[in-house]
PDB file of C-alpha atoms and ligand atoms in Angstrom:
ATOM      1  CA  MET A   6     -52.260  75.266  72.654  1.00  0.00           C
ATOM      2  CA  ASN A   7     -49.495  77.713  73.230  1.00  0.00           C
ATOM      3  CA  LYS A   8     -48.742  78.200  76.882  1.00  0.00           C
ATOM      4  CA  ARG A   9     -50.401  81.235  78.479  1.00  0.00           C
ATOM      5  CA  ASP A  10     -49.140  83.247  81.495  1.00  0.00           C
ATOM      6  CA  LEU A  11     -50.782  85.955  83.586  1.00  0.00           C
ATOM      7  CA  THR A  12     -47.820  88.143  84.427  1.00  0.00           C
ATOM      8  CA  TYR A  13     -49.723  91.240  84.251  1.00  0.00           C
ATOM      9  CA  ILE A  14     -53.107  92.347  82.855  1.00  0.00           C
ATOM     10  CA  PRO A  15     -52.066  93.104  79.274  1.00  0.00           C
ATOM     11  CA  ASP A  16     -51.278  89.315  78.843  1.00  0.00           C
ATOM     12  CA  LEU A  17     -55.143  89.080  78.500  1.00  0.00           C
ATOM     13  CA  SER A  18     -57.382  90.305  75.764  1.00  0.00           C
ATOM     14  CA  ARG A  19     -60.790  91.749  76.213  1.00  0.00           C
ATOM     15  CA  GLU A  20     -62.163  88.353  74.997  1.00  0.00           C
ATOM     16  CA  ASP A  21     -60.007  86.558  77.600  1.00  0.00           C
ATOM     17  CA  VAL A  22     -61.493  88.654  80.394  1.00  0.00           C
ATOM     18  CA  ARG A  23     -64.976  87.907  79.150  1.00  0.00           C
ATOM     19  CA  ILE A  24     -64.315  84.131  79.228  1.00  0.00           C
ATOM     20  CA  ILE A  25     -62.792  84.355  82.703  1.00  0.00           C
ATOM     21  CA  PHE A  26     -65.646  86.455  84.114  1.00  0.00           C
ATOM     22  CA  GLY A  27     -68.166  84.108  82.519  1.00  0.00           C
ATOM     23  CA  ARG A  28     -66.542  81.062  84.123  1.00  0.00           C
ATOM     24  CA  SER A  29     -66.064  82.920  87.386  1.00  0.00           C
ATOM     25  CA  ALA A  30     -69.890  83.508  87.513  1.00  0.00           C
ATOM     26  CA  GLU A  31     -70.499  79.798  86.784  1.00  0.00           C
ATOM     27  CA  MET A  32     -68.110  78.852  89.505  1.00  0.00           C
ATOM     28  CA  LYS A  33     -69.661  81.297  92.039  1.00  0.00           C
ATOM     29  CA  LYS A  34     -73.087  79.997  91.314  1.00  0.00           C
ATOM     30  CA  ASP A  35     -71.942  76.409  91.834  1.00  0.00           C
ATOM     31  CA  ARG A  36     -68.786  75.512  93.563  1.00  0.00           C
ATOM     32  CA  THR A  37     -68.815  72.115  92.033  1.00  0.00           C
ATOM     33  CA  ALA A  38     -68.805  73.518  88.443  1.00  0.00           C
ATOM     34  CA  TYR A  39     -65.747  72.185  86.521  1.00  0.00           C
ATOM     35  CA  ALA A  40     -64.993  69.752  89.522  1.00  0.00           C
ATOM     36  CA  GLY A  41     -62.364  67.299  88.472  1.00  0.00           C
ATOM     37  CA  SER A  42     -61.277  69.367  85.474  1.00  0.00           C
ATOM     38  CA  LEU A  43     -57.784  69.660  86.819  1.00  0.00           C
ATOM     39  CA  ALA A  44     -57.522  66.115  88.167  1.00  0.00           C
ATOM     40  CA  GLY A  45     -53.947  64.925  88.289  1.00  0.00           C
ATOM     41  CA  LYS A  46     -52.608  68.471  87.800  1.00  0.00           C
ATOM     42  CA  VAL A  47     -50.265  70.021  90.265  1.00  0.00           C
ATOM     43  CA  MET A  48     -49.689  73.747  91.182  1.00  0.00           C
ATOM     44  CA  ALA A  49     -46.563  75.087  92.715  1.00  0.00           C
ATOM     45  CA  LEU A  50     -47.441  78.134  94.812  1.00  0.00           C
ATOM     46  CA  ILE A  51     -44.253  80.176  95.488  1.00  0.00           C
ATOM     47  CA  SER A  52     -44.463  82.921  98.030  1.00  0.00           C
ATOM     48  CA  GLU A  53     -41.817  85.408  99.133  1.00  0.00           C
ATOM     49  CA  LYS A  54     -44.281  87.209 101.168  1.00  0.00           C
ATOM     50  CA  GLN A  55     -47.127  86.694 103.682  1.00  0.00           C
ATOM     51  CA  SER A  56     -50.628  85.946 102.415  1.00  0.00           C
ATOM     52  CA  LEU A  57     -54.089  84.978 103.637  1.00  0.00           C
ATOM     53  CA  ARG A  58     -56.520  85.435 100.705  1.00  0.00           C
ATOM     54  CA  THR A  59     -54.115  84.545  97.857  1.00  0.00           C
ATOM     55  CA  ARG A  60     -52.875  81.327  99.449  1.00  0.00           C
ATOM     56  CA  VAL A  61     -56.156  79.985 100.660  1.00  0.00           C
ATOM     57  CA  THR A  62     -58.045  80.905  97.499  1.00  0.00           C
ATOM     58  CA  PHE A  63     -55.452  79.374  95.151  1.00  0.00           C
ATOM     59  CA  GLU A  64     -55.102  76.213  97.254  1.00  0.00           C
ATOM     60  CA  THR A  65     -58.834  75.762  97.738  1.00  0.00           C
ATOM     61  CA  GLY A  66     -59.566  76.552  94.173  1.00  0.00           C
ATOM     62  CA  MET A  67     -56.936  73.959  92.906  1.00  0.00           C
ATOM     63  CA  TYR A  68     -58.579  71.428  95.341  1.00  0.00           C
ATOM     64  CA  GLN A  69     -62.089  72.155  94.159  1.00  0.00           C
ATOM     65  CA  LEU A  70     -60.987  71.642  90.558  1.00  0.00           C
ATOM     66  CA  GLY A  71     -59.497  68.181  91.416  1.00  0.00           C
ATOM     67  CA  GLY A  72     -55.740  69.278  91.427  1.00  0.00           C
ATOM     68  CA  TYR A  73     -53.143  69.350  94.045  1.00  0.00           C
ATOM     69  CA  SER A  74     -51.068  72.345  95.468  1.00  0.00           C
ATOM     70  CA  ILE A  75     -47.526  72.558  96.776  1.00  0.00           C
ATOM     71  CA  TYR A  76     -46.790  75.677  98.814  1.00  0.00           C
ATOM     72  CA  LEU A  77     -43.220  76.861  98.702  1.00  0.00           C
ATOM     73  CA  SER A  78     -42.408  79.721 101.147  1.00  0.00           C
ATOM     74  CA  ASN A  79     -39.185  81.745 100.938  1.00  0.00           C
ATOM     75  CA  HIS A  80     -38.071  79.649 103.870  1.00  0.00           C
ATOM     76  CA  ASP A  81     -38.190  76.599 101.546  1.00  0.00           C
ATOM     77  CA  ILE A  82     -36.695  77.720  98.364  1.00  0.00           C
ATOM     78  CA  SER A  83     -35.306  81.212  98.988  1.00  0.00           C
ATOM     79  CA  LEU A  84     -36.029  82.438  95.505  1.00  0.00           C
ATOM     80  CA  GLY A  85     -32.928  83.655  93.693  1.00  0.00           C
ATOM     81  CA  LYS A  86     -30.643  83.159  96.760  1.00  0.00           C
ATOM     82  CA  ARG A  87     -30.426  79.432  97.128  1.00  0.00           C
ATOM     83  CA  GLU A  88     -30.539  79.099  93.330  1.00  0.00           C
ATOM     84  CA  PRO A  89     -31.358  81.413  90.476  1.00  0.00           C
ATOM     85  CA  VAL A  90     -35.018  82.059  89.491  1.00  0.00           C
ATOM     86  CA  ILE A  91     -34.293  80.604  86.001  1.00  0.00           C
ATOM     87  CA  ASP A  92     -33.179  77.338  87.438  1.00  0.00           C
ATOM     88  CA  ILE A  93     -36.153  77.101  89.760  1.00  0.00           C
ATOM     89  CA  ALA A  94     -38.334  77.669  86.693  1.00  0.00           C
ATOM     90  CA  ARG A  95     -36.486  74.891  84.709  1.00  0.00           C
ATOM     91  CA  ASN A  96     -36.962  72.433  87.657  1.00  0.00           C
ATOM     92  CA  LEU A  97     -40.561  73.112  88.398  1.00  0.00           C
ATOM     93  CA  GLU A  98     -41.570  72.833  84.761  1.00  0.00           C
ATOM     94  CA  ARG A  99     -40.370  69.168  84.833  1.00  0.00           C
ATOM     95  CA  TRP A 100     -42.777  68.267  87.632  1.00  0.00           C
ATOM     96  CA  VAL A 101     -45.753  70.739  87.915  1.00  0.00           C
ATOM     97  CA  ASP A 102     -48.399  71.915  85.545  1.00  0.00           C
ATOM     98  CA  VAL A 103     -48.759  75.558  86.729  1.00  0.00           C
ATOM     99  CA  ILE A 104     -46.638  77.988  88.786  1.00  0.00           C
ATOM    100  CA  VAL A 105     -48.248  80.712  90.795  1.00  0.00           C
ATOM    101  CA  ALA A 106     -45.863  83.148  92.421  1.00  0.00           C
ATOM    102  CA  ARG A 107     -45.858  86.045  94.893  1.00  0.00           C
ATOM    103  CA  VAL A 108     -42.512  87.765  94.638  1.00  0.00           C
ATOM    104  CA  PHE A 109     -40.785  91.008  95.438  1.00  0.00           C
ATOM    105  CA  LYS A 110     -39.779  91.809  91.872  1.00  0.00           C
ATOM    106  CA  GLN A 111     -41.728  91.692  88.748  1.00  0.00           C
ATOM    107  CA  GLU A 112     -38.524  90.476  87.040  1.00  0.00           C
ATOM    108  CA  SER A 113     -38.879  87.152  88.970  1.00  0.00           C
ATOM    109  CA  ILE A 114     -42.304  86.614  87.419  1.00  0.00           C
ATOM    110  CA  ILE A 115     -40.924  87.417  84.004  1.00  0.00           C
ATOM    111  CA  ASP A 116     -38.055  84.936  84.491  1.00  0.00           C
ATOM    112  CA  LEU A 117     -40.409  82.134  85.737  1.00  0.00           C
ATOM    113  CA  ALA A 118     -42.588  82.698  82.673  1.00  0.00           C
ATOM    114  CA  LYS A 119     -39.712  82.880  80.159  1.00  0.00           C
ATOM    115  CA  TYR A 120     -37.771  79.849  81.516  1.00  0.00           C
ATOM    116  CA  SER A 121     -40.749  77.436  82.203  1.00  0.00           C
ATOM    117  CA  SER A 122     -43.002  75.792  79.691  1.00  0.00           C
ATOM    118  CA  VAL A 123     -45.997  75.741  82.055  1.00  0.00           C
ATOM    119  CA  PRO A 124     -48.345  78.732  82.727  1.00  0.00           C
ATOM    120  CA  VAL A 125     -47.012  81.232  85.242  1.00  0.00           C
ATOM    121  CA  ILE A 126     -49.578  83.360  87.333  1.00  0.00           C
ATOM    122  CA  ASN A 127     -48.561  86.513  89.095  1.00  0.00           C
ATOM    123  CA  ALA A 128     -50.005  86.407  92.608  1.00  0.00           C
ATOM    124  CA  LEU A 129     -48.495  89.781  93.517  1.00  0.00           C
ATOM    125  CA  SER A 130     -45.235  91.575  92.696  1.00  0.00           C
ATOM    126  CA  ASP A 131     -43.941  95.051  93.293  1.00  0.00           C
ATOM    127  CA  MET A 132     -45.651  96.228  90.035  1.00  0.00           C
ATOM    128  CA  ALA A 133     -48.781  94.075  89.705  1.00  0.00           C
ATOM    129  CA  HIS A 134     -51.499  92.220  91.371  1.00  0.00           C
ATOM    130  CA  PRO A 135     -53.667  91.055  88.336  1.00  0.00           C
ATOM    131  CA  CYS A 136     -55.576  88.284  90.137  1.00  0.00           C
ATOM    132  CA  GLN A 137     -56.894  90.929  92.652  1.00  0.00           C
ATOM    133  CA  ALA A 138     -58.023  93.312  89.906  1.00  0.00           C
ATOM    134  CA  LEU A 139     -59.828  90.482  88.172  1.00  0.00           C
ATOM    135  CA  ALA A 140     -61.704  89.608  91.269  1.00  0.00           C
ATOM    136  CA  ASP A 141     -62.541  93.265  91.990  1.00  0.00           C
ATOM    137  CA  LEU A 142     -63.917  94.210  88.571  1.00  0.00           C
ATOM    138  CA  PHE A 143     -65.728  90.786  88.355  1.00  0.00           C
ATOM    139  CA  THR A 144     -67.333  91.880  91.754  1.00  0.00           C
ATOM    140  CA  LEU A 145     -68.726  94.959  90.281  1.00  0.00           C
ATOM    141  CA  GLU A 146     -70.099  93.096  87.295  1.00  0.00           C
ATOM    142  CA  TRP A 147     -71.542  90.399  89.498  1.00  0.00           C
ATOM    143  CA  LEU A 148     -73.288  93.097  91.514  1.00  0.00           C
ATOM    144  CA  GLY A 149     -75.050  94.065  88.166  1.00  0.00           C
ATOM    145  CA  HIS A 150     -72.954  96.898  86.905  1.00  0.00           C
ATOM    146  CA  ASP A 151     -71.773  97.393  83.297  1.00  0.00           C
ATOM    147  CA  LEU A 152     -68.084  98.052  83.518  1.00  0.00           C
ATOM    148  CA  LYS A 153     -68.271 100.191  80.464  1.00  0.00           C
ATOM    149  CA  GLY A 154     -68.201 103.767  81.680  1.00  0.00           C
ATOM    150  CA  PHE A 155     -68.590 102.706  85.381  1.00  0.00           C
ATOM    151  CA  PRO A 156     -67.196 105.592  87.526  1.00  0.00           C
ATOM    152  CA  PHE A 157     -64.487 104.112  89.831  1.00  0.00           C
ATOM    153  CA  THR A 158     -62.082 106.004  92.023  1.00  0.00           C
ATOM    154  CA  TYR A 159     -58.895 104.688  93.683  1.00  0.00           C
ATOM    155  CA  ILE A 160     -57.549 106.699  96.527  1.00  0.00           C
ATOM    156  CA  GLY A 161     -54.062 106.360  98.102  1.00  0.00           C
ATOM    157  CA  ASP A 162     -50.745 104.793  97.007  1.00  0.00           C
ATOM    158  CA  GLY A 163     -50.104 104.304  93.199  1.00  0.00           C
ATOM    159  CA  ASN A 164     -48.962 100.740  93.910  1.00  0.00           C
ATOM    160  CA  ASN A 165     -49.291  97.188  92.404  1.00  0.00           C
ATOM    161  CA  VAL A 166     -52.998  96.951  93.026  1.00  0.00           C
ATOM    162  CA  CYS A 167     -53.541 100.428  91.592  1.00  0.00           C
ATOM    163  CA  HIS A 168     -51.563  99.440  88.471  1.00  0.00           C
ATOM    164  CA  SER A 169     -53.590  96.286  87.844  1.00  0.00           C
ATOM    165  CA  LEU A 170     -56.820  98.118  88.385  1.00  0.00           C
ATOM    166  CA  MET A 171     -55.871 100.793  85.919  1.00  0.00           C
ATOM    167  CA  LEU A 172     -54.870  98.300  83.303  1.00  0.00           C
ATOM    168  CA  LEU A 173     -58.034  96.196  83.676  1.00  0.00           C
ATOM    169  CA  SER A 174     -60.186  99.348  83.763  1.00  0.00           C
ATOM    170  CA  GLY A 175     -58.523 100.436  80.532  1.00  0.00           C
ATOM    171  CA  LEU A 176     -59.208  97.019  79.024  1.00  0.00           C
ATOM    172  CA  THR A 177     -62.840  96.910  80.123  1.00  0.00           C
ATOM    173  CA  GLY A 178     -63.958 100.448  79.664  1.00  0.00           C
ATOM    174  CA  VAL A 179     -64.128 101.537  83.146  1.00  0.00           C
ATOM    175  CA  LYS A 180     -63.942 105.346  83.922  1.00  0.00           C
ATOM    176  CA  MET A 181     -61.209 105.358  86.583  1.00  0.00           C
ATOM    177  CA  THR A 182     -59.965 108.252  88.546  1.00  0.00           C
ATOM    178  CA  VAL A 183     -56.620 107.652  90.460  1.00  0.00           C
ATOM    179  CA  SER A 184     -55.955 109.930  93.433  1.00  0.00           C
ATOM    180  CA  THR A 185     -52.467 109.967  94.813  1.00  0.00           C
ATOM    181  CA  PRO A 186     -50.200 112.681  96.085  1.00  0.00           C
ATOM    182  CA  GLU A 187     -48.417 114.504  93.307  1.00  0.00           C
ATOM    183  CA  ILE A 188     -45.006 113.115  94.193  1.00  0.00           C
ATOM    184  CA  GLU A 189     -43.491 110.505  91.899  1.00  0.00           C
ATOM    185  CA  THR A 190     -42.759 107.883  94.488  1.00  0.00           C
ATOM    186  CA  TYR A 191     -46.459 107.700  95.317  1.00  0.00           C
ATOM    187  CA  MET A 192     -47.923 108.134  91.921  1.00  0.00           C
ATOM    188  CA  PRO A 193     -48.484 105.173  89.631  1.00  0.00           C
ATOM    189  CA  ASN A 194     -45.685 104.030  87.294  1.00  0.00           C
ATOM    190  CA  LYS A 195     -45.775 106.460  84.322  1.00  0.00           C
ATOM    191  CA  LYS A 196     -45.467 103.740  81.694  1.00  0.00           C
ATOM    192  CA  ILE A 197     -48.328 101.628  83.214  1.00  0.00           C
ATOM    193  CA  PHE A 198     -50.369 104.810  83.457  1.00  0.00           C
ATOM    194  CA  GLU A 199     -49.879 105.585  79.837  1.00  0.00           C
ATOM    195  CA  GLN A 200     -50.456 101.901  78.857  1.00  0.00           C
ATOM    196  CA  ALA A 201     -53.754 101.999  80.782  1.00  0.00           C
ATOM    197  CA  ARG A 202     -54.780 105.261  79.056  1.00  0.00           C
ATOM    198  CA  ALA A 203     -53.995 103.650  75.627  1.00  0.00           C
ATOM    199  CA  LEU A 204     -56.219 100.653  76.504  1.00  0.00           C
ATOM    200  CA  ALA A 205     -58.904 103.036  77.630  1.00  0.00           C
ATOM    201  CA  ARG A 206     -58.761 104.920  74.393  1.00  0.00           C
ATOM    202  CA  GLU A 207     -59.569 101.594  72.552  1.00  0.00           C
ATOM    203  CA  SER A 208     -62.321 100.466  74.968  1.00  0.00           C
ATOM    204  CA  GLY A 209     -64.128 103.827  75.383  1.00  0.00           C
ATOM    205  CA  GLY A 210     -62.861 103.957  79.018  1.00  0.00           C
ATOM    206  CA  GLU A 211     -61.012 106.819  80.781  1.00  0.00           C
ATOM    207  CA  ILE A 212     -58.025 106.790  83.269  1.00  0.00           C
ATOM    208  CA  ILE A 213     -57.267 110.089  84.833  1.00  0.00           C
ATOM    209  CA  HIS A 214     -55.189 111.330  87.834  1.00  0.00           C
ATOM    210  CA  GLU A 215     -56.685 113.732  90.219  1.00  0.00           C
ATOM    211  CA  PRO A 216     -54.455 114.585  93.299  1.00  0.00           C
ATOM    212  CA  ASN A 217     -57.379 116.102  95.330  1.00  0.00           C
ATOM    213  CA  PRO A 218     -59.222 113.160  96.936  1.00  0.00           C
ATOM    214  CA  GLY A 219     -62.459 115.145  97.374  1.00  0.00           C
ATOM    215  CA  ARG A 220     -62.607 116.082  93.728  1.00  0.00           C
ATOM    216  CA  ALA A 221     -61.477 112.512  92.729  1.00  0.00           C
ATOM    217  CA  VAL A 222     -64.517 110.878  94.355  1.00  0.00           C
ATOM    218  CA  GLN A 223     -67.078 113.134  92.798  1.00  0.00           C
ATOM    219  CA  GLY A 224     -69.520 110.955  90.820  1.00  0.00           C
ATOM    220  CA  ALA A 225     -67.798 107.752  91.804  1.00  0.00           C
ATOM    221  CA  LYS A 226     -70.011 104.659  92.274  1.00  0.00           C
ATOM    222  CA  ALA A 227     -67.095 102.813  93.944  1.00  0.00           C
ATOM    223  CA  VAL A 228     -64.238 104.123  95.991  1.00  0.00           C
ATOM    224  CA  TYR A 229     -61.230 101.744  96.379  1.00  0.00           C
ATOM    225  CA  THR A 230     -58.195 101.982  98.664  1.00  0.00           C
ATOM    226  CA  ASP A 231     -55.160  99.835  99.689  1.00  0.00           C
ATOM    227  CA  VAL A 232     -52.583 100.127 102.387  1.00  0.00           C
ATOM    228  CA  TRP A 233     -50.138 103.082 102.306  1.00  0.00           C
ATOM    229  CA  ALA A 234     -47.154 100.930 102.874  1.00  0.00           C
ATOM    230  CA  SER A 235     -47.092  97.681 100.932  1.00  0.00           C
ATOM    231  CA  MET A 236     -45.300  94.550 102.019  1.00  0.00           C
ATOM    232  CA  GLY A 237     -41.523  95.386 101.753  1.00  0.00           C
ATOM    233  CA  GLN A 238     -42.109  99.116 102.522  1.00  0.00           C
ATOM    234  CA  GLU A 239     -42.586  98.648 106.314  1.00  0.00           C
ATOM    235  CA  LYS A 240     -39.694 100.978 107.045  1.00  0.00           C
ATOM    236  CA  GLU A 241     -41.409 103.812 105.352  1.00  0.00           C
ATOM    237  CA  ALA A 242     -44.653 103.329 107.216  1.00  0.00           C
ATOM    238  CA  GLU A 243     -44.275 106.373 109.447  1.00  0.00           C
ATOM    239  CA  ILE A 244     -43.478 108.880 106.682  1.00  0.00           C
ATOM    240  CA  ARG A 245     -46.195 107.347 104.445  1.00  0.00           C
ATOM    241  CA  LYS A 246     -48.811 107.971 107.281  1.00  0.00           C
ATOM    242  CA  GLN A 247     -47.984 111.703 106.958  1.00  0.00           C
ATOM    243  CA  VAL A 248     -47.914 111.845 103.155  1.00  0.00           C
ATOM    244  CA  PHE A 249     -51.175 110.093 102.794  1.00  0.00           C
ATOM    245  CA  ALA A 250     -53.038 111.679 105.745  1.00  0.00           C
ATOM    246  CA  LYS A 251     -55.530 113.406 103.457  1.00  0.00           C
ATOM    247  CA  TYR A 252     -56.131 110.204 101.445  1.00  0.00           C
ATOM    248  CA  GLN A 253     -58.197 108.273 104.050  1.00  0.00           C
ATOM    249  CA  VAL A 254     -61.435 106.717 102.965  1.00  0.00           C
ATOM    250  CA  ASN A 255     -63.761 107.855 105.675  1.00  0.00           C
ATOM    251  CA  ALA A 256     -67.385 109.187 106.027  1.00  0.00           C
ATOM    252  CA  ALA A 257     -66.450 112.607 105.045  1.00  0.00           C
ATOM    253  CA  LEU A 258     -64.802 111.572 101.817  1.00  0.00           C
ATOM    254  CA  LEU A 259     -67.519 109.194 100.991  1.00  0.00           C
ATOM    255  CA  SER A 260     -70.192 111.899 101.512  1.00  0.00           C
ATOM    256  CA  GLN A 261     -68.750 113.503  98.381  1.00  0.00           C
ATOM    257  CA  ALA A 262     -69.105 110.386  96.232  1.00  0.00           C
ATOM    258  CA  GLU A 263     -72.377 109.179  94.734  1.00  0.00           C
ATOM    259  CA  PRO A 264     -74.831 108.206  97.566  1.00  0.00           C
ATOM    260  CA  GLY A 265     -74.330 104.537  98.405  1.00  0.00           C
ATOM    261  CA  ALA A 266     -71.029 104.254  96.506  1.00  0.00           C
ATOM    262  CA  TYR A 267     -69.284 100.986  97.181  1.00  0.00           C
ATOM    263  CA  VAL A 268     -66.295 100.916  99.532  1.00  0.00           C
ATOM    264  CA  MET A 269     -63.614  98.591  98.246  1.00  0.00           C
ATOM    265  CA  HIS A 270     -60.316  97.352  99.615  1.00  0.00           C
ATOM    266  CA  CYS A 271     -58.164  94.389  98.517  1.00  0.00           C
ATOM    267  CA  LEU A 272     -57.309  93.639 102.189  1.00  0.00           C
ATOM    268  CA  PRO A 273     -55.445  93.334 104.548  1.00  0.00           C
ATOM    269  CA  ALA A 274     -56.733  96.704 105.733  1.00  0.00           C
ATOM    270  CA  HIS A 275     -55.068  99.014 108.307  1.00  0.00           C
ATOM    271  CA  ARG A 276     -58.072 100.476 109.971  1.00  0.00           C
ATOM    272  CA  GLY A 277     -57.509 104.022 111.113  1.00  0.00           C
ATOM    273  CA  GLU A 278     -55.049 104.587 108.404  1.00  0.00           C
ATOM    274  CA  GLU A 279     -56.124 104.231 104.758  1.00  0.00           C
ATOM    275  CA  ILE A 280     -59.653 103.393 105.747  1.00  0.00           C
ATOM    276  CA  THR A 281     -61.761 103.967 108.903  1.00  0.00           C
ATOM    277  CA  ASP A 282     -63.414 101.211 110.846  1.00  0.00           C
ATOM    278  CA  GLU A 283     -66.828 102.860 110.072  1.00  0.00           C
ATOM    279  CA  ALA A 284     -66.239 102.897 106.234  1.00  0.00           C
ATOM    280  CA  MET A 285     -65.022  99.341 106.265  1.00  0.00           C
ATOM    281  CA  GLU A 286     -67.975  98.157 108.392  1.00  0.00           C
ATOM    282  CA  SER A 287     -70.622 100.241 106.488  1.00  0.00           C
ATOM    283  CA  GLU A 288     -73.325  98.807 104.333  1.00  0.00           C
ATOM    284  CA  GLN A 289     -71.526 100.208 101.326  1.00  0.00           C
ATOM    285  CA  SER A 290     -68.552  97.979 101.958  1.00  0.00           C
ATOM    286  CA  ILE A 291     -68.075  95.049  99.721  1.00  0.00           C
ATOM    287  CA  VAL A 292     -64.614  94.172 100.865  1.00  0.00           C
ATOM    288  CA  PHE A 293     -65.531  90.512 101.848  1.00  0.00           C
ATOM    289  CA  GLU A 294     -67.441  89.974  98.499  1.00  0.00           C
ATOM    290  CA  GLN A 295     -64.142  91.030  96.784  1.00  0.00           C
ATOM    291  CA  ALA A 296     -62.269  88.535  98.869  1.00  0.00           C
ATOM    292  CA  GLU A 297     -64.770  85.633  98.231  1.00  0.00           C
ATOM    293  CA  ASN A 298     -64.459  86.375  94.543  1.00  0.00           C
ATOM    294  CA  ARG A 299     -60.686  85.751  94.603  1.00  0.00           C
ATOM    295  CA  LEU A 300     -61.696  82.110  94.830  1.00  0.00           C
ATOM    296  CA  HIS A 301     -64.031  82.052  91.859  1.00  0.00           C
ATOM    297  CA  THR A 302     -61.944  84.201  89.485  1.00  0.00           C
ATOM    298  CA  GLN A 303     -58.695  82.362  90.252  1.00  0.00           C
ATOM    299  CA  LYS A 304     -60.318  79.033  89.649  1.00  0.00           C
ATOM    300  CA  ALA A 305     -61.434  80.518  86.265  1.00  0.00           C
ATOM    301  CA  ILE A 306     -57.940  81.719  85.570  1.00  0.00           C
ATOM    302  CA  LEU A 307     -56.364  78.330  86.353  1.00  0.00           C
ATOM    303  CA  HIS A 308     -58.850  76.548  84.261  1.00  0.00           C
ATOM    304  CA  TYR A 309     -58.534  78.941  81.241  1.00  0.00           C
ATOM    305  CA  LEU A 310     -54.728  79.131  81.278  1.00  0.00           C
ATOM    306  CA  MET A 311     -54.272  75.367  81.757  1.00  0.00           C
ATOM    307  CA  LEU A 312     -57.062  73.980  79.593  1.00  0.00           C
ATOM    308  CA  GLY A 313     -58.136  76.875  77.280  1.00  0.00           C
TER     309      GLY A 313
HETATM  310  N1   CP B 430     -55.524  90.791  98.837  1.00  0.00           N
HETATM  311  C1   CP B 430     -54.597  89.976  98.942  1.00  0.00           C
HETATM  312  O1   CP B 430     -53.808  89.578  98.067  1.00  0.00           O
HETATM  313  O2   CP B 430     -54.484  89.365 100.185  1.00  0.00           O
HETATM  314  P1   CP B 430     -53.357  88.464 100.853  1.00  0.00           P
HETATM  315  O3   CP B 430     -52.092  89.259 100.856  1.00  0.00           O
HETATM  316  O4   CP B 430     -53.776  88.059 102.209  1.00  0.00           O
HETATM  317  O5   CP B 430     -53.115  87.240  99.960  1.00  0.00           O
HETATM  318  N1  NVA B 431     -50.270  96.684  97.940  1.00  0.00           N
HETATM  319  C1  NVA B 431     -50.445  95.606  98.966  1.00  0.00           C
HETATM  320  C2  NVA B 431     -51.377  94.580  98.593  1.00  0.00           C
HETATM  321  C3  NVA B 431     -51.596  93.454  99.480  1.00  0.00           C
HETATM  322  C4  NVA B 431     -52.462  92.431  98.963  1.00  0.00           C
HETATM  323  C5  NVA B 431     -48.929  95.026  99.129  1.00  0.00           C
HETATM  324  O1  NVA B 431     -48.336  94.879  98.168  1.00  0.00           O
HETATM  325  O2  NVA B 431     -48.596  94.726 100.284  1.00  0.00           O
END
């Protein structure tokens, strides 16, 4: 088997996603499914940034599958500063069976993948958060929805999470509307937007940009948001609060979506900024279901990339 990586969503085919979602469902139904399948295998979990969900779900998942996890914070290895990323890759491949990495730059993920012979999984970079998008669209499918033609709206910053949701929507046929201010810094990356649209043309999906949040949520059966200032952008937080003021997911905005539309967020949430307390605590909110499903989908990703 050739080694497989998940550096960003287009590393997966439609068929790969089907297999991963199928196994995620088996694992969600029974946490002991596939137990022991990764016995003796070791995962290095590199993280340059903070994390609750990603660390706990990857480590718990590896444990439930019989493997072992080594957490390497920036304090431990200082990626690219203590030694180059390509040297870290060529060391780790000698000892461990999979590398999961949360990094500032997508290039670090690319280098880890290129210079190691073991699968590399992107656990968030400046450009992508593929594991999050897989958990999110799996969540909609688990709740009984056909992803083909599903009307889904993303409100806020055109960031890493938005990019992965667009690409996975394109791959799976979701009808996604992205609503960000019409200012390049806050819009999705142009190349990724075009790539997502090209995928959507093949799958029968649709990816559009609509700067007006009220118009963007019309017909939406799920409304998704993420923080306005991502990790690493803390200094821009104040200016971003002003730029995104109209892009809050709140009761008024949700009243323009389909009745009962799901409220989604990758978490952590900044209540009172991109989402109100009321929206997050409403019956429509599935944010903790999404968080739970990180565990199941990542177990399926580990299993699929490592064993096929
Ligand atoms: N959604 C997500 O990746 O959460 P963490 O940053 O806590 O891992
Ligand atoms: N866009 C956010 C996602 C956190 C899970 C960030 O990069 O900080």
